[in-house]
Amino acid sequence: MAETTKTHVILLACGSFNPITKGHIQMFERARDYLHKTGRFIVIGGIVSPVHDSYGKTGLVSSRHRLTMCQLAVQSSDWIRVDPWECYQDTWQTTCSVLEHHRDLMKRVTGCILSNVNTPSITPVIGQPQNESSQTIYQNNNNVSNKPTAAKILGKVGESLSRICCVRPPMERFTFVDENANLGTVMRYEEIELRILLLCGSDLLESFCIPGLWNEADMEVIVGEFGIVVVPRDGADPDRIMNHSSILRKYKNNILVVKDDSNHPMSVVSSTKSRLALQHGDGHVVDYLCQPVIDYILKSQLYINASG
């Protein structure tokens, strides 16, 4: 599939990140690798969104610490960023509201009309900036058009996304020429499709099946409008899980299950195991957490005497 027809994706992971583990980072990497292998998607950014302090989970340390640990965990990544919006609100936010916030933010900052999983875009996804003249990067001697090319549009989008926690798309993939130059295929702005997908483990997917835990209207929006990328954990079978929920069955086509090594070593790593390892002085904690996060935990004396 040509890149002009691929959907550009931002992966959003919500959770406690108490603390953020190597498993969380690998979840992003595995999801991106899988989506790229399908030939249908290009992942241009990943967002880690830690939950608000008022979530009320036992043993949840301050968002000040969790945000810092998340930033330390992704500091070497060129495409995953930490977003503090959820933590900075007055109270706890639902996953649905976090997704909607980022969708609205993308619209305001980039001018995008983000696509719905059920209604592929047939109108321009990214419009020409208003009150700005489009400067042609390449001109031939015949016809010069000021119509925005993909290179110009994605350049503007990339700059905007980089300011709100996403990485600039690799621009070398696009040709910096005027569309009339006929020096190669140039993606037109009408063909760019951008989507935010919720990234989660199979444990969160399973929680959708617990009666009364999730608001059904929120589930309809999360799965029906945005879509989910699920990374299996602890040998769980996402297909079996989906059969236990009428909403998940209804929107099964909007749920992308990462199919890679089912015995991936990071699939059993969890924040709970990490906290227990810290409390017991277990050296295996280095298998669960990256060293900068471990150093911060020890310096701040987090989890060491906690019972959560």
Short mmCIF file of C-alpha atoms in Angstrom, two decimals:
data_model
loop_
_atom_site.label_atom_id
_atom_site.label_comp_id
_atom_site.label_asym_id
_atom_site.label_seq_id
_atom_site.Cartn_x
_atom_site.Cartn_y
_atom_site.Cartn_z
CA MET A 1 0.00 0.00 0.00
CA ALA A 2 1.38 3.41 -0.96
CA GLU A 3 2.01 5.88 1.85
CA THR A 4 -0.56 8.20 0.29
CA THR A 5 -3.29 5.75 1.30
CA LYS A 6 -2.02 4.85 4.76
CA THR A 7 -3.61 6.18 7.93
CA HIS A 8 -1.32 8.28 10.11
CA VAL A 9 -1.72 7.23 13.73
CA ILE A 10 -1.02 8.67 17.16
CA LEU A 11 -1.03 6.05 19.92
CA LEU A 12 -2.40 7.23 23.28
CA ALA A 13 -1.88 5.19 26.46
CA CYS A 14 -3.75 6.13 29.63
CA GLY A 15 -2.98 4.59 33.02
CA SER A 16 -1.48 4.95 36.46
CA PHE A 17 2.14 4.37 35.37
CA ASN A 18 2.88 3.71 39.02
CA PRO A 19 5.69 3.36 38.08
CA ILE A 20 6.12 3.27 34.32
CA THR A 21 7.87 0.03 33.30
CA LYS A 22 9.88 -1.34 30.42
CA GLY A 23 6.69 -3.21 29.54
CA HIS A 24 4.85 0.06 28.95
CA ILE A 25 7.55 1.29 26.57
CA GLN A 26 7.67 -2.04 24.78
CA MET A 27 3.90 -1.90 24.42
CA PHE A 28 4.33 1.22 22.29
CA GLU A 29 7.16 -0.31 20.27
CA ARG A 30 5.32 -3.59 19.65
CA ALA A 31 2.17 -1.74 18.61
CA ARG A 32 4.05 0.51 16.22
CA ASP A 33 5.94 -2.41 14.65
CA TYR A 34 2.74 -4.37 14.18
CA LEU A 35 0.77 -1.48 12.71
CA HIS A 36 3.57 -0.78 10.25
CA LYS A 37 3.69 -4.45 9.23
CA THR A 38 0.00 -4.40 8.35
CA GLY A 39 0.85 -1.94 5.61
CA ARG A 40 -2.17 0.19 6.52
CA PHE A 41 -0.75 2.60 9.10
CA ILE A 42 2.11 4.97 9.80
CA VAL A 43 2.60 5.71 13.51
CA ILE A 44 3.83 9.29 13.83
CA GLY A 45 3.66 9.69 17.61
CA GLY A 46 2.99 8.13 20.98
CA ILE A 47 1.52 9.83 24.05
CA VAL A 48 1.80 8.65 27.67
CA SER A 49 -0.99 10.18 29.77
CA PRO A 50 -0.70 9.43 33.52
CA VAL A 51 -3.90 9.41 35.55
CA HIS A 52 -4.96 12.20 37.94
CA ASP A 53 -4.08 11.87 41.63
CA SER A 54 -7.77 11.72 42.57
CA TYR A 55 -8.13 8.39 40.76
CA GLY A 56 -7.91 6.95 44.26
CA LYS A 57 -5.91 3.81 43.59
CA THR A 58 -4.17 2.36 46.63
CA GLY A 59 -0.47 3.16 46.66
CA LEU A 60 -0.70 5.71 43.85
CA VAL A 61 2.18 8.16 44.29
CA SER A 62 1.88 11.83 43.44
CA SER A 63 1.53 12.77 39.78
CA ARG A 64 4.59 14.95 40.26
CA HIS A 65 6.65 11.79 40.72
CA ARG A 66 4.82 9.76 38.09
CA LEU A 67 5.23 12.44 35.44
CA THR A 68 8.93 12.70 36.20
CA MET A 69 9.40 8.92 36.00
CA CYS A 70 7.50 8.80 32.71
CA GLN A 71 9.69 11.55 31.28
CA LEU A 72 12.81 9.69 32.37
CA ALA A 73 11.52 6.48 30.78
CA VAL A 74 10.92 8.05 27.36
CA GLN A 75 13.86 10.44 27.29
CA SER A 76 15.71 8.30 24.77
CA SER A 77 12.68 7.83 22.49
CA ASP A 78 12.33 9.96 19.38
CA TRP A 79 8.59 9.41 19.08
CA ILE A 80 7.01 8.79 22.51
CA ARG A 81 6.20 11.79 24.70
CA VAL A 82 4.56 12.40 28.09
CA ASP A 83 1.47 14.61 28.31
CA PRO A 84 0.61 16.18 31.71
CA TRP A 85 -2.87 17.45 30.80
CA GLU A 86 -4.72 14.68 32.63
CA CYS A 87 -2.71 15.23 35.83
CA TYR A 88 -3.19 19.00 35.68
CA GLN A 89 -7.00 18.89 35.71
CA ASP A 90 -9.04 19.66 38.82
CA THR A 91 -10.17 16.06 39.13
CA TRP A 92 -9.97 12.60 37.60
CA GLN A 93 -10.79 12.35 33.89
CA THR A 94 -12.34 9.41 32.09
CA THR A 95 -10.39 7.69 29.33
CA CYS A 96 -13.06 8.88 26.91
CA SER A 97 -12.57 12.52 27.93
CA VAL A 98 -8.78 12.20 27.55
CA LEU A 99 -9.17 10.86 24.02
CA GLU A 100 -11.62 13.64 23.16
CA HIS A 101 -9.27 16.25 24.61
CA HIS A 102 -6.41 15.11 22.39
CA ARG A 103 -8.66 14.90 19.36
CA ASP A 104 -9.86 18.47 19.94
CA LEU A 105 -6.32 19.64 20.58
CA MET A 106 -5.12 18.15 17.31
CA LYS A 107 -7.93 19.91 15.47
CA ARG A 108 -7.08 23.29 17.00
CA VAL A 109 -3.32 23.10 16.69
CA THR A 110 -2.92 21.34 13.36
CA GLY A 111 -6.12 22.22 11.55
CA CYS A 112 -6.83 18.51 11.13
CA ILE A 113 -10.22 16.93 10.78
CA LEU A 114 -9.42 13.69 12.55
CA SER A 115 -11.00 10.67 10.96
CA ASN A 116 -13.50 8.39 12.61
CA VAL A 117 -12.88 4.64 12.35
CA ASN A 118 -16.28 4.20 10.73
CA THR A 119 -16.20 7.16 8.35
CA PRO A 120 -12.98 7.33 6.33
CA SER A 121 -12.20 10.84 5.24
CA ILE A 122 -13.35 11.92 1.80
CA THR A 123 -12.82 15.64 2.37
CA PRO A 124 -9.52 17.45 2.90
CA VAL A 125 -8.10 16.32 6.23
CA ILE A 126 -5.68 19.19 6.53
CA GLY A 127 -6.62 22.57 5.11
CA GLN A 128 -4.35 25.27 3.79
CA PRO A 129 -3.30 27.69 6.55
CA GLN A 130 -5.43 30.80 6.43
CA ASN A 131 -3.90 34.23 5.81
CA GLU A 132 -0.69 32.60 4.65
CA SER A 133 0.60 32.36 1.12
CA SER A 134 2.00 29.01 0.16
CA GLN A 135 5.61 29.40 -0.95
CA THR A 136 6.63 27.06 -3.74
CA ILE A 137 9.79 25.15 -2.91
CA TYR A 138 10.41 24.09 -6.48
CA GLN A 139 9.27 25.85 -9.64
CA ASN A 140 9.40 24.76 -13.23
CA ASN A 141 9.19 27.08 -16.22
CA ASN A 142 5.64 26.18 -17.16
CA ASN A 143 2.92 26.20 -14.58
CA VAL A 144 3.55 27.17 -10.98
CA SER A 145 0.87 26.23 -8.46
CA ASN A 146 0.61 27.43 -4.91
CA LYS A 147 -1.52 24.47 -3.91
CA PRO A 148 -0.13 22.98 -0.67
CA THR A 149 1.84 19.80 -1.21
CA ALA A 150 2.08 16.99 1.31
CA ALA A 151 5.60 18.06 2.16
CA LYS A 152 4.43 21.51 3.17
CA ILE A 153 1.32 20.31 4.96
CA LEU A 154 3.04 17.52 6.88
CA GLY A 155 5.85 19.90 7.73
CA LYS A 156 3.37 22.22 9.41
CA VAL A 157 1.59 19.33 11.12
CA GLY A 158 4.88 17.88 12.27
CA GLU A 159 5.92 21.16 13.87
CA SER A 160 2.58 21.36 15.67
CA LEU A 161 2.64 17.75 16.85
CA SER A 162 6.16 18.10 18.17
CA ARG A 163 4.92 20.85 20.46
CA ILE A 164 2.17 18.66 21.88
CA CYS A 165 4.20 15.58 22.61
CA CYS A 166 4.42 13.90 19.21
CA VAL A 167 7.37 13.51 16.93
CA ARG A 168 7.75 15.27 13.59
CA PRO A 169 7.07 12.80 10.76
CA PRO A 170 10.25 11.74 8.93
CA MET A 171 10.21 14.28 6.15
CA GLU A 172 12.68 12.45 3.94
CA ARG A 173 9.80 10.21 2.88
CA PHE A 174 8.13 13.08 1.04
CA THR A 175 9.29 14.93 -2.06
CA PHE A 176 9.85 18.67 -1.64
CA VAL A 177 8.69 19.72 -5.11
CA ASP A 178 5.75 21.48 -6.63
CA GLU A 179 3.01 19.13 -7.75
CA ASN A 180 3.32 20.36 -11.35
CA ALA A 181 7.04 19.59 -11.53
CA ASN A 182 6.32 15.94 -12.32
CA LEU A 183 9.46 14.82 -10.51
CA GLY A 184 7.78 12.00 -8.67
CA THR A 185 4.56 11.22 -6.88
CA VAL A 186 3.65 13.79 -4.27
CA MET A 187 0.96 13.10 -1.69
CA ARG A 188 -1.85 15.60 -1.91
CA TYR A 189 -3.22 17.03 1.31
CA GLU A 190 -6.67 15.58 0.60
CA GLU A 191 -5.26 12.09 1.05
CA ILE A 192 -3.77 12.49 4.52
CA GLU A 193 -5.76 10.70 7.24
CA LEU A 194 -4.90 11.11 10.92
CA ARG A 195 -6.35 9.04 13.76
CA ILE A 196 -5.85 8.75 17.52
CA LEU A 197 -5.99 5.15 18.76
CA LEU A 198 -6.15 4.06 22.40
CA LEU A 199 -3.21 1.78 23.20
CA CYS A 200 -3.73 -0.74 25.98
CA GLY A 201 -2.88 -4.18 27.28
CA SER A 202 -5.31 -7.07 27.22
CA ASP A 203 -5.95 -6.49 30.94
CA LEU A 204 -7.64 -3.17 30.18
CA LEU A 205 -9.61 -4.79 27.37
CA GLU A 206 -10.77 -7.43 29.85
CA SER A 207 -11.96 -4.71 32.22
CA PHE A 208 -14.48 -3.66 29.56
CA CYS A 209 -16.27 -6.94 30.26
CA ILE A 210 -16.81 -6.21 33.97
CA PRO A 211 -20.44 -5.11 34.43
CA GLY A 212 -20.79 -1.53 35.69
CA LEU A 213 -17.07 -0.74 35.63
CA TRP A 214 -17.19 1.31 32.42
CA ASN A 215 -19.86 3.72 31.30
CA GLU A 216 -21.43 2.11 28.22
CA ALA A 217 -21.72 5.44 26.40
CA ASP A 218 -17.99 5.98 26.93
CA MET A 219 -17.24 2.50 25.64
CA GLU A 220 -19.25 3.24 22.51
CA VAL A 221 -17.12 6.33 21.88
CA ILE A 222 -13.78 4.71 22.75
CA VAL A 223 -14.26 1.62 20.62
CA GLY A 224 -16.81 2.87 18.12
CA GLU A 225 -15.28 6.24 17.24
CA PHE A 226 -11.59 6.07 18.13
CA GLY A 227 -10.55 2.42 18.06
CA ILE A 228 -8.13 0.39 20.18
CA VAL A 229 -4.76 -1.26 19.71
CA VAL A 230 -4.40 -4.18 22.14
CA VAL A 231 -1.09 -5.71 23.17
CA PRO A 232 -1.63 -9.18 24.74
CA ARG A 233 -0.31 -9.65 28.29
CA ASP A 234 0.25 -12.68 30.49
CA GLY A 235 -0.89 -15.07 27.79
CA ALA A 236 -4.38 -13.54 27.63
CA ASP A 237 -6.43 -14.14 24.50
CA PRO A 238 -7.99 -10.83 23.34
CA ASP A 239 -10.30 -12.62 20.91
CA ARG A 240 -11.76 -14.66 23.76
CA ILE A 241 -12.10 -11.49 25.88
CA MET A 242 -14.00 -9.68 23.12
CA ASN A 243 -16.59 -12.44 22.98
CA HIS A 244 -17.64 -11.58 26.54
CA SER A 245 -18.77 -8.05 25.71
CA SER A 246 -21.57 -7.08 23.32
CA ILE A 247 -19.96 -3.68 22.65
CA LEU A 248 -16.57 -5.22 21.91
CA ARG A 249 -18.22 -7.73 19.58
CA LYS A 250 -20.15 -4.94 17.89
CA TYR A 251 -16.98 -2.97 17.13
CA LYS A 252 -14.60 -5.88 16.71
CA ASN A 253 -13.28 -4.45 13.47
CA ASN A 254 -12.14 -1.33 15.34
CA ILE A 255 -9.96 -3.39 17.71
CA LEU A 256 -6.48 -4.13 16.41
CA VAL A 257 -4.77 -6.97 18.27
CA VAL A 258 -0.98 -6.99 18.07
CA LYS A 259 0.07 -10.38 16.80
CA ASP A 260 3.76 -10.86 17.46
CA ASP A 261 5.72 -13.08 19.81
CA SER A 262 3.11 -14.28 22.31
CA ASN A 263 5.94 -15.13 24.72
CA HIS A 264 7.46 -11.66 24.57
CA PRO A 265 9.46 -11.18 27.82
CA MET A 266 7.85 -7.79 28.45
CA SER A 267 4.32 -9.19 28.33
CA VAL A 268 4.54 -10.29 31.99
CA VAL A 269 6.10 -7.07 33.30
CA SER A 270 3.79 -4.91 35.40
CA SER A 271 3.86 -1.96 37.78
CA THR A 272 2.63 -4.24 40.57
CA LYS A 273 5.58 -6.63 40.13
CA SER A 274 7.90 -3.64 40.04
CA ARG A 275 6.59 -2.24 43.31
CA LEU A 276 6.86 -5.64 45.01
CA ALA A 277 10.41 -6.05 43.76
CA LEU A 278 11.32 -2.63 45.16
CA GLN A 279 9.74 -3.42 48.54
CA HIS A 280 11.55 -6.75 48.82
CA GLY A 281 14.88 -5.49 47.50
CA ASP A 282 14.58 -7.92 44.60
CA GLY A 283 17.37 -7.45 42.06
CA HIS A 284 14.97 -8.41 39.27
CA VAL A 285 13.65 -4.87 39.43
CA VAL A 286 16.25 -4.02 36.77
CA ASP A 287 14.33 -6.30 34.42
CA TYR A 288 11.16 -4.29 35.00
CA LEU A 289 12.29 -0.67 35.19
CA CYS A 290 14.84 1.37 33.26
CA GLN A 291 17.81 2.59 35.29
CA PRO A 292 16.92 6.32 35.33
CA VAL A 293 13.52 5.43 36.81
CA ILE A 294 15.12 3.14 39.42
CA ASP A 295 17.57 5.91 40.37
CA TYR A 296 14.73 8.40 40.77
CA ILE A 297 12.68 5.98 42.88
CA LEU A 298 15.60 5.33 45.21
CA LYS A 299 16.46 9.01 45.47
CA SER A 300 12.84 9.94 46.23
CA GLN A 301 12.26 6.89 48.44
CA LEU A 302 9.15 5.84 46.53
CA TYR A 303 7.37 2.50 47.02
CA ILE A 304 10.12 1.19 49.30
CA ASN A 305 7.91 1.15 52.40
CA ALA A 306 4.60 1.18 50.56
CA SER A 307 2.03 -1.56 50.90
CA GLY A 308 0.20 -0.79 47.64
#
